[in-house]
Short mmCIF file of N, CA and C in Angstrom, two decimals:
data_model
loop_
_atom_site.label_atom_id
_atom_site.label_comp_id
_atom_site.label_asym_id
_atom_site.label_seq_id
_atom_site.Cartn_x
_atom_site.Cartn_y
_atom_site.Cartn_z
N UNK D 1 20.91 -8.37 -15.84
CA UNK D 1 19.92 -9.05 -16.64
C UNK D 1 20.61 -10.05 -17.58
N UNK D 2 22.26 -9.34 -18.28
CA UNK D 2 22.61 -10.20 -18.56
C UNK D 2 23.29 -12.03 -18.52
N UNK D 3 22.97 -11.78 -17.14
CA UNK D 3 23.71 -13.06 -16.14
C UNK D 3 22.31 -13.50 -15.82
N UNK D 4 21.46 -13.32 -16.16
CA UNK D 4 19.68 -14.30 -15.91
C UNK D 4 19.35 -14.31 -17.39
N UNK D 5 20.36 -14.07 -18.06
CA UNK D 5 19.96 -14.68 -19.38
C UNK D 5 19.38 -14.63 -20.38
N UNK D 6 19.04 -12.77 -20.12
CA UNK D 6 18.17 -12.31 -20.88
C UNK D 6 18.70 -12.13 -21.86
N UNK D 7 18.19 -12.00 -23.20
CA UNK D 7 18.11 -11.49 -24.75
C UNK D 7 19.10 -10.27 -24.77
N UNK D 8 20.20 -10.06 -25.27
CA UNK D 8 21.16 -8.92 -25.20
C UNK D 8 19.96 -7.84 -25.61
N UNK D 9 18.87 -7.72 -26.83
CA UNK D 9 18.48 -6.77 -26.36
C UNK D 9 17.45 -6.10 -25.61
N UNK D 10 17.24 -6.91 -24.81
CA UNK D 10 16.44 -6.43 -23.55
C UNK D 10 17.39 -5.65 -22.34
N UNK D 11 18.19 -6.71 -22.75
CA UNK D 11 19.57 -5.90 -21.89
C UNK D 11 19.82 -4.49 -21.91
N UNK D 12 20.32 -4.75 -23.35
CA UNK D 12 20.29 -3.12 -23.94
C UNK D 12 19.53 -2.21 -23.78
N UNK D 13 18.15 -2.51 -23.96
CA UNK D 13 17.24 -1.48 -23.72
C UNK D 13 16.74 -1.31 -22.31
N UNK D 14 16.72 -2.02 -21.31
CA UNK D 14 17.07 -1.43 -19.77
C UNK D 14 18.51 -0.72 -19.66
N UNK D 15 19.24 -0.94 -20.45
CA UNK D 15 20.83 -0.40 -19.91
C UNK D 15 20.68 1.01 -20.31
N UNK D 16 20.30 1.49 -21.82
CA UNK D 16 19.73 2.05 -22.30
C UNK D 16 18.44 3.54 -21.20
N UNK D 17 17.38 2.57 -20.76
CA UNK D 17 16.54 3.38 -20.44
C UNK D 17 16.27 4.04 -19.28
N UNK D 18 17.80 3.61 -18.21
CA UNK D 18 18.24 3.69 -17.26
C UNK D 18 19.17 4.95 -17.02
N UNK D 19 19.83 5.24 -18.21
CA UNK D 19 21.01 5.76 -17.78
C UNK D 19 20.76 7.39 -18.89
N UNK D 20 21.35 8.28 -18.70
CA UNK D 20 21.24 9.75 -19.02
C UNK D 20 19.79 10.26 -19.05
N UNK D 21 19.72 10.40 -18.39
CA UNK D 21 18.03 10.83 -17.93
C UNK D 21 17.98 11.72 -17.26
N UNK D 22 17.02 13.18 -17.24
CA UNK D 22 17.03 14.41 -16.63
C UNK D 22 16.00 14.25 -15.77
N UNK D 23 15.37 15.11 -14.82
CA UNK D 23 14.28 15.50 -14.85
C UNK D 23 14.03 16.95 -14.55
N UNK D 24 12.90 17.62 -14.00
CA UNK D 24 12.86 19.02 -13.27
C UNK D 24 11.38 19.22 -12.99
N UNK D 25 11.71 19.75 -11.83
CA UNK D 25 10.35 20.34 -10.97
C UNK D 25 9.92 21.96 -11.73
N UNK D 26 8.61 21.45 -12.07
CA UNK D 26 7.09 22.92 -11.72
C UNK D 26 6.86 22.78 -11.03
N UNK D 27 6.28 24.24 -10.50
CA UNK D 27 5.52 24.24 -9.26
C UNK D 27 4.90 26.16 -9.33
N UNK D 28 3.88 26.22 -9.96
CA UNK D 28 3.62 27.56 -10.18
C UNK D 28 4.32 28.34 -10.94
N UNK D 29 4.93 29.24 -10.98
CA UNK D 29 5.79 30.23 -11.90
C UNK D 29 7.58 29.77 -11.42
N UNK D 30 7.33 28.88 -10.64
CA UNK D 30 9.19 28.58 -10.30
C UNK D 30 9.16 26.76 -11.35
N UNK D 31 10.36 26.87 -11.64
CA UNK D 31 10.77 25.82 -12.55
C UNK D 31 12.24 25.75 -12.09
N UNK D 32 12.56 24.34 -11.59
CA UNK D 32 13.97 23.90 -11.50
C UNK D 32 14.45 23.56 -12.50
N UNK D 33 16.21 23.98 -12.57
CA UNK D 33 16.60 23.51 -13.01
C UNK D 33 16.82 22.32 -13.43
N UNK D 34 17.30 21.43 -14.85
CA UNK D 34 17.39 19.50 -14.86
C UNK D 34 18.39 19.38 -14.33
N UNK D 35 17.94 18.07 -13.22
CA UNK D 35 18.89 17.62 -12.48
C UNK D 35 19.01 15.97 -13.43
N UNK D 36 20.28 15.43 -12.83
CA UNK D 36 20.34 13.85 -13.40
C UNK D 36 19.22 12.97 -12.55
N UNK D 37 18.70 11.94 -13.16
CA UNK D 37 18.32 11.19 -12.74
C UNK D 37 18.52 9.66 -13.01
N UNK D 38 19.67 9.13 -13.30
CA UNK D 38 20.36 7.96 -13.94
C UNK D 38 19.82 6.78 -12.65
N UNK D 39 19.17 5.37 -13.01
CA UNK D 39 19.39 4.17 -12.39
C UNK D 39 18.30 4.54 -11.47
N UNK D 40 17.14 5.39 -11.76
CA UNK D 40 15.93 5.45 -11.34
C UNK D 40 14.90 5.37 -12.40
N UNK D 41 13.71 4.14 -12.04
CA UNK D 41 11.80 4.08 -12.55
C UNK D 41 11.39 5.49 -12.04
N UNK D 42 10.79 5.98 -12.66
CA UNK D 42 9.69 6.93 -11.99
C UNK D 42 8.60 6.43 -11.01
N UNK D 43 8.28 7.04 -10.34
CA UNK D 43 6.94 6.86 -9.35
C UNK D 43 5.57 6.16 -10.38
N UNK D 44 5.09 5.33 -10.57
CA UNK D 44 4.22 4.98 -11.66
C UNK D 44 4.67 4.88 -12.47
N UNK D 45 5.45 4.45 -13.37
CA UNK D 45 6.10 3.67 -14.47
C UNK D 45 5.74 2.38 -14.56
N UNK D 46 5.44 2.20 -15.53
CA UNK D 46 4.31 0.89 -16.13
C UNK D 46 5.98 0.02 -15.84
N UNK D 47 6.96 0.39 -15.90
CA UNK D 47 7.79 -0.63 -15.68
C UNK D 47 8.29 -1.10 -14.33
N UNK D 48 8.07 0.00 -13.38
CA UNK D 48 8.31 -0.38 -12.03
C UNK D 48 8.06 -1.85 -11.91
N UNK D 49 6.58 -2.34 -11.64
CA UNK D 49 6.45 -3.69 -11.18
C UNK D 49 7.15 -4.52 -11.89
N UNK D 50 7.60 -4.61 -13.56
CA UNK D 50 8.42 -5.55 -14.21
C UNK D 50 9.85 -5.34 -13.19
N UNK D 51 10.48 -4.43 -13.53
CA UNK D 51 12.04 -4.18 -13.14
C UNK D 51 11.67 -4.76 -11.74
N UNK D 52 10.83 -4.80 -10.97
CA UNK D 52 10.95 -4.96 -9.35
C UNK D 52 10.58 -6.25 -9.39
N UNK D 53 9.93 -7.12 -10.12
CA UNK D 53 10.19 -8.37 -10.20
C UNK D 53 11.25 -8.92 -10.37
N UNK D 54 12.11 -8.70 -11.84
CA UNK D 54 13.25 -9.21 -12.16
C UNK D 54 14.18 -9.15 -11.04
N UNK D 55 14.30 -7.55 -10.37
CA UNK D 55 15.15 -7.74 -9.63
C UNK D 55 15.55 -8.45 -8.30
N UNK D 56 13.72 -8.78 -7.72
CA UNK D 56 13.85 -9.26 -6.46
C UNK D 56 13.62 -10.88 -6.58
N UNK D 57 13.26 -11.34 -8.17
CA UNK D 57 13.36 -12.82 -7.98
C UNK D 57 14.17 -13.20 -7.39
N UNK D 58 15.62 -13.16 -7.76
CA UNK D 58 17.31 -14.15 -7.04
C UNK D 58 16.76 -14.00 -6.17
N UNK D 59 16.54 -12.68 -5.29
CA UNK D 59 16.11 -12.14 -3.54
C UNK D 59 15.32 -13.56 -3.07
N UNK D 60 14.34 -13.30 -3.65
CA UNK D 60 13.25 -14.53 -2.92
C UNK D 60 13.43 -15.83 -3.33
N UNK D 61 14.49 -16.34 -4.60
CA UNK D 61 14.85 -17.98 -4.71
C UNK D 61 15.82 -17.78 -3.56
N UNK D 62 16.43 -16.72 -3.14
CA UNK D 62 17.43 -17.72 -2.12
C UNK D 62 17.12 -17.34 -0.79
N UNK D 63 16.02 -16.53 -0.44
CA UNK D 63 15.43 -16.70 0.88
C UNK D 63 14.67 -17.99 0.93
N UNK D 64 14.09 -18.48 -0.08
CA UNK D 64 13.04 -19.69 0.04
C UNK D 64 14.11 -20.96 0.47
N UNK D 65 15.58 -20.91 -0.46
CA UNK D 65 16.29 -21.90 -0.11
C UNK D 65 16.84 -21.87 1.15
N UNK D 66 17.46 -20.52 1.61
CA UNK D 66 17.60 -20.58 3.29
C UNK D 66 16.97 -21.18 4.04
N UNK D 67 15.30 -20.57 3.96
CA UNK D 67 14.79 -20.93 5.17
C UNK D 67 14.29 -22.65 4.87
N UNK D 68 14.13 -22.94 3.85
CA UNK D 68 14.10 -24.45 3.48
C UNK D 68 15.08 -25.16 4.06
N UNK D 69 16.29 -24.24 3.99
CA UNK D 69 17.80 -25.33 4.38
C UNK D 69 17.30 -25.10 6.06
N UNK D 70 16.70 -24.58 6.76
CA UNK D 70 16.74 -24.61 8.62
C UNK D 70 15.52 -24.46 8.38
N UNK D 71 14.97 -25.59 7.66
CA UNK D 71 13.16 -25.98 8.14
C UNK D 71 12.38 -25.03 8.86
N UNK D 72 12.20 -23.88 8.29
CA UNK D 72 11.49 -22.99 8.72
C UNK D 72 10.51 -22.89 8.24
N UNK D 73 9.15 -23.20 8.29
CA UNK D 73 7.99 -23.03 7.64
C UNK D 73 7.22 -22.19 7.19
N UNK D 74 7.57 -21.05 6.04
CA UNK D 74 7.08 -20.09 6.16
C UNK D 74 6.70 -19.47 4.75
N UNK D 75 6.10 -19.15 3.92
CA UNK D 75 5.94 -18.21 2.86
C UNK D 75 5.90 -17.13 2.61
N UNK D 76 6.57 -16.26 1.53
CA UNK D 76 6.61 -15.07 1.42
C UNK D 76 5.95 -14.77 0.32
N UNK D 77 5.18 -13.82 0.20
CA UNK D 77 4.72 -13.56 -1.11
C UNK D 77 4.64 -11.69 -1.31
N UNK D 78 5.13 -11.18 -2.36
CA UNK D 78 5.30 -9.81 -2.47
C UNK D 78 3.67 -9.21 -3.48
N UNK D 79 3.81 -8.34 -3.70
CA UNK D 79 3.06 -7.13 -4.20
C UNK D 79 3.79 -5.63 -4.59
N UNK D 80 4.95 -6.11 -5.60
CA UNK D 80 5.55 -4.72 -5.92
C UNK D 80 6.45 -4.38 -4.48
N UNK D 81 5.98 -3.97 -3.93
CA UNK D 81 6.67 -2.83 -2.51
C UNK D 81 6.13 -3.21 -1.65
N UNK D 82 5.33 -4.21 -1.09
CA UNK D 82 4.30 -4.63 -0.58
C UNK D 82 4.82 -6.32 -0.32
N UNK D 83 5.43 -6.79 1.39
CA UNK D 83 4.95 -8.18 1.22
C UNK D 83 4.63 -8.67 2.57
N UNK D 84 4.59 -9.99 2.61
CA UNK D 84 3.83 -10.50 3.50
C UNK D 84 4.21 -12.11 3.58
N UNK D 85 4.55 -12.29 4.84
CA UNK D 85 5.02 -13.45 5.65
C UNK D 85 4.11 -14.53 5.99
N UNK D 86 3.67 -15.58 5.69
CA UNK D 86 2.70 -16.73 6.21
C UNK D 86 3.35 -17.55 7.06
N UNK D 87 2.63 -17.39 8.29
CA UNK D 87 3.23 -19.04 8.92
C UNK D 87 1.85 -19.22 9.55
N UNK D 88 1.84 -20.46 9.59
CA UNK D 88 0.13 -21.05 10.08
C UNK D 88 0.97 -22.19 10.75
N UNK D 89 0.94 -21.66 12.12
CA UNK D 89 1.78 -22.09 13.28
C UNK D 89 1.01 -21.51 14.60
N UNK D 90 1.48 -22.20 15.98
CA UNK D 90 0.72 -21.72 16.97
C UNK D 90 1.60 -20.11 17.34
N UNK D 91 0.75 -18.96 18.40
CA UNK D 91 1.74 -18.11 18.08
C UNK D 91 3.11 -18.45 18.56
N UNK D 92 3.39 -18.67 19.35
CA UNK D 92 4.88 -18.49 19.81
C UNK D 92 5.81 -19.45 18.66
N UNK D 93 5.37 -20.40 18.09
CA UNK D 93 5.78 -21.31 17.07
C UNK D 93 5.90 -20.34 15.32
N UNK D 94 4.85 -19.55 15.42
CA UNK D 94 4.67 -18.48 14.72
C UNK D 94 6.01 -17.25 14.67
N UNK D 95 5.74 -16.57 15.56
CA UNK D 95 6.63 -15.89 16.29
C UNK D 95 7.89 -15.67 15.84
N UNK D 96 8.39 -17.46 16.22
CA UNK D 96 10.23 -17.75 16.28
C UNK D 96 10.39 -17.72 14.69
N UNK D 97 8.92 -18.03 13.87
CA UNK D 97 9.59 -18.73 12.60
C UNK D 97 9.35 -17.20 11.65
N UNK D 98 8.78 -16.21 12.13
CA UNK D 98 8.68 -15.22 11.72
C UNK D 98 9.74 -14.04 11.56
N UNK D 99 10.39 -14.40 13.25
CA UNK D 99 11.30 -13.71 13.69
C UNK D 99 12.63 -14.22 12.63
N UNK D 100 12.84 -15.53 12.65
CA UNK D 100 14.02 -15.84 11.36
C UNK D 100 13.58 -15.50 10.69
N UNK D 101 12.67 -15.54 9.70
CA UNK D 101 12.76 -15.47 8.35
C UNK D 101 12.58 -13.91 8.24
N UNK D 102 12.10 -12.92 8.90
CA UNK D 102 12.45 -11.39 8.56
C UNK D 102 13.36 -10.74 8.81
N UNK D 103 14.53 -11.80 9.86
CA UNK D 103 15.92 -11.57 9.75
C UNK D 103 16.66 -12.29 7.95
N UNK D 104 16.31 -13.17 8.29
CA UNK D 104 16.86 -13.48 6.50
C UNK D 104 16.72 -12.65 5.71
N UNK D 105 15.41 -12.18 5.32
CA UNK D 105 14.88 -11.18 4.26
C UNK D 105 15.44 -9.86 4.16
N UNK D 106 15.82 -9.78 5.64
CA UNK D 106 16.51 -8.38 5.83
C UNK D 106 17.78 -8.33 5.67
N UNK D 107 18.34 -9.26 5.74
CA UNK D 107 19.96 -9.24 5.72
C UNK D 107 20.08 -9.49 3.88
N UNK D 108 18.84 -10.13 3.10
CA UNK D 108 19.14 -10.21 1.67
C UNK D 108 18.80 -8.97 1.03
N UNK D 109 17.64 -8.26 1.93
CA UNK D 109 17.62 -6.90 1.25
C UNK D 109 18.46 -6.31 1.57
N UNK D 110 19.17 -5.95 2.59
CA UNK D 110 20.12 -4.94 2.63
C UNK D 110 21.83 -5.53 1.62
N UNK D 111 21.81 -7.02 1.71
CA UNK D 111 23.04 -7.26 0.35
C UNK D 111 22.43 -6.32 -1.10
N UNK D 112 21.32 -6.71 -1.07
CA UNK D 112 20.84 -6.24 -2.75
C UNK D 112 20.67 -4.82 -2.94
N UNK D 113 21.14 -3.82 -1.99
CA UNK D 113 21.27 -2.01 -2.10
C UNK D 113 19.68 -1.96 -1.85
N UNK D 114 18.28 -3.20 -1.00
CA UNK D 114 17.27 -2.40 -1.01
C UNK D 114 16.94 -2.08 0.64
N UNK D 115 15.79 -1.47 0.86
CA UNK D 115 15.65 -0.93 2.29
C UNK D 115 14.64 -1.18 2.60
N UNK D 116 13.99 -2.12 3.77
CA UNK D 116 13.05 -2.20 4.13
C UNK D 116 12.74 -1.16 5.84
N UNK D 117 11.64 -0.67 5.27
CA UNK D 117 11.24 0.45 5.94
C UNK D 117 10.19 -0.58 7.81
N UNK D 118 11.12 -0.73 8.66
CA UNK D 118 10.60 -1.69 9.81
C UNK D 118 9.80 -0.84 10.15
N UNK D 119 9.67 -0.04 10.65
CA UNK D 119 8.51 0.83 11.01
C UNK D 119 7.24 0.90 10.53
N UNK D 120 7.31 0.55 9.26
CA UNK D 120 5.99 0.22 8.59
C UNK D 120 5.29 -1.17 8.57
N UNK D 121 6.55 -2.20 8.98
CA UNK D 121 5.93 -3.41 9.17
C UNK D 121 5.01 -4.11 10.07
N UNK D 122 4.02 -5.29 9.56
CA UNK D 122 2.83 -5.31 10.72
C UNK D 122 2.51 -6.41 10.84
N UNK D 123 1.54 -7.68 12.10
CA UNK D 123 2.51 -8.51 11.96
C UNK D 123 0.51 -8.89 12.39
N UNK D 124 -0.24 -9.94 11.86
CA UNK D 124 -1.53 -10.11 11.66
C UNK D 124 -1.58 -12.27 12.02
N UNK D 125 -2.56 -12.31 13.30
CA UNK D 125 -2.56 -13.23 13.50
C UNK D 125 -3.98 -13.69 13.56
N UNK D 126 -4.01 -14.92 12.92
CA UNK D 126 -5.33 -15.47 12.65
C UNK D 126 -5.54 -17.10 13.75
N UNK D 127 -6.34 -17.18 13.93
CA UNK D 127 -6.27 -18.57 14.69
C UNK D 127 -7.67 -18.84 14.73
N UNK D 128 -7.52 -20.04 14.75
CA UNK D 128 -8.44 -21.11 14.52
C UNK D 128 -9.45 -21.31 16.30
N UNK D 129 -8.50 -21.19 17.06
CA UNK D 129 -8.50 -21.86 18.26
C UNK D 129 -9.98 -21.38 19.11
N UNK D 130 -10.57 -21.92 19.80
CA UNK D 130 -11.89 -21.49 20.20
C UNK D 130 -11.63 -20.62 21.41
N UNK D 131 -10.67 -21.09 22.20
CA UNK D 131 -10.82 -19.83 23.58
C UNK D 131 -9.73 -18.88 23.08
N UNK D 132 -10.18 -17.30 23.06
CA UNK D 132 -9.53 -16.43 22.28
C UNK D 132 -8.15 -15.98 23.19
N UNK D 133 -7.16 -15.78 22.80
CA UNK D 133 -5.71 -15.71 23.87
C UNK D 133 -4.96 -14.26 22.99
N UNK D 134 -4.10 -13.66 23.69
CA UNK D 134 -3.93 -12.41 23.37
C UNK D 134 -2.41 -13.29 22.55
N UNK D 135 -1.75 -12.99 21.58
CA UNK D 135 -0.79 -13.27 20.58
C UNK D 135 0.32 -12.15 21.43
N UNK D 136 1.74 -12.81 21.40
CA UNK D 136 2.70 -12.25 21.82
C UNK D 136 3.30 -11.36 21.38
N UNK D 137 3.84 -9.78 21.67
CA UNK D 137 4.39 -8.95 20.61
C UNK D 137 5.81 -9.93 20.07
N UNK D 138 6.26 -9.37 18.92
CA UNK D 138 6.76 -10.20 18.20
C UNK D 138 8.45 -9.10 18.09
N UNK D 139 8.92 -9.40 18.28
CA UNK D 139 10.74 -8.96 18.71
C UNK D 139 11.58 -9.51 17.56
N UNK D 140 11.73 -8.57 17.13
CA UNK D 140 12.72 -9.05 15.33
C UNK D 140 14.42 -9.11 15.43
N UNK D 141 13.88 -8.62 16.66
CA UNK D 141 15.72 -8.32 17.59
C UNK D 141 16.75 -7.56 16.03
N UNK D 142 16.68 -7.15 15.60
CA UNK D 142 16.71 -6.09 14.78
C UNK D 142 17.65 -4.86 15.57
N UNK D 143 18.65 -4.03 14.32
CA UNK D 143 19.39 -3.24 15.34
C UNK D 143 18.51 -1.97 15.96
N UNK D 144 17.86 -1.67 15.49
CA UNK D 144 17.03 -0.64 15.95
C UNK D 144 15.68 -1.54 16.87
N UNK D 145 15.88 -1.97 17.25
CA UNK D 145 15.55 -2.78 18.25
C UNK D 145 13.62 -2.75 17.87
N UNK D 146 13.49 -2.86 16.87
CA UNK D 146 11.75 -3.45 16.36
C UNK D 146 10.94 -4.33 16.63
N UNK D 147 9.73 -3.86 17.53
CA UNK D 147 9.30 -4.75 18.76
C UNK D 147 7.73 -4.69 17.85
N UNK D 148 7.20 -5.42 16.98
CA UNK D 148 5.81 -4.86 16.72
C UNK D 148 4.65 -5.79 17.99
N UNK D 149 3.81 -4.97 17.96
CA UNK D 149 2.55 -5.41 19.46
C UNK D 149 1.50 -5.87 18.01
N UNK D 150 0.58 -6.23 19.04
CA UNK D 150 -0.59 -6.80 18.21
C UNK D 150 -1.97 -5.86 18.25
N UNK D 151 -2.07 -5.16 17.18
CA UNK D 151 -3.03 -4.31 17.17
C UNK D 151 -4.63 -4.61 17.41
N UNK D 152 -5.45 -4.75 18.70
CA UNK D 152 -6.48 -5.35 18.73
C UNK D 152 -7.72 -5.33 17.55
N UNK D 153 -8.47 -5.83 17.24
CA UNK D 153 -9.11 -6.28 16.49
C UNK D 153 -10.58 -6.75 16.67
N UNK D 154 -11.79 -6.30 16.30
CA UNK D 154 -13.29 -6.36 16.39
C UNK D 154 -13.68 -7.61 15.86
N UNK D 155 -12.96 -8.39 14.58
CA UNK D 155 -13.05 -9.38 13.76
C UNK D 155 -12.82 -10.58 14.10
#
């Protein structure tokens, strides 16, 4: 925080609210012992979404400049733990520019110690076009080899 320039004591008080911290499980008449919990938000902590901003801004100024630098057309926009890829492209044009840029994202989350969970990812195509055509599964070529299909749709 201190290298983005923040106020030493904001600094301080994340450095601070981060570090010697216990916790311990109830659960009926059994009670664990406190274990450490140092360089962890709690589950619902009014600060989660702040700290997860600060931390993933750099993340997303320099994915935006990547894919800017190899004209890739694409937007990312997050929600906490939560994000989501735009390209308004035909699919296969879609596709390729999708397929880079969630290789980028992934190779910046895994520099920054975070983990994106591929298995959970989902991949939503909208089109304009009047005769309706089935959208190509989409291949992230990814080491675990993550192939998402296109989940049909009533809409």
């Amino acid at each position: 925080m201190a290298k983005a320039g923040f106020d030493n004591k904001v600094t301080q008080f994340f450095s601070n609210y981060l570090t010697n911290r216990l916790t311990q499980y109830i659960w009926n008449q059994f009670t664990s012992p406190p274990f450490n919990t140092d360089v962890r938000v709690g589950q619902g902590s009014s600060l989660s979404p702040i700290l997860s901003a600060l931390y993933m801004a750099p993340l997303f100024h320099i994915s935006e400049k990547r894919t800017m630098n190899l004209s890739i057309s694409v937007s990312l926009l997050s929600f906490v733990d939560d994000g989501l890829f735009v390209s308004q492209k035909s699919y296969k044009k879609s596709n390729s520019i999708l397929q880079s840029s969630y290789s980028i994202i992934s190779s910046l989350f895994e520099n920054f110690g975070l983990i994106i969970e591929h298995n959970k990812s989902e991949v939503f195509h909208f089109s304009k076009a009047i005769k309706k055509s089935e959208p190509p599964p989409l291949d992230l070529n990814l080491a675990d080899s993550l192939i998402l299909n296109v989940t049909k749709s009533d809409y």
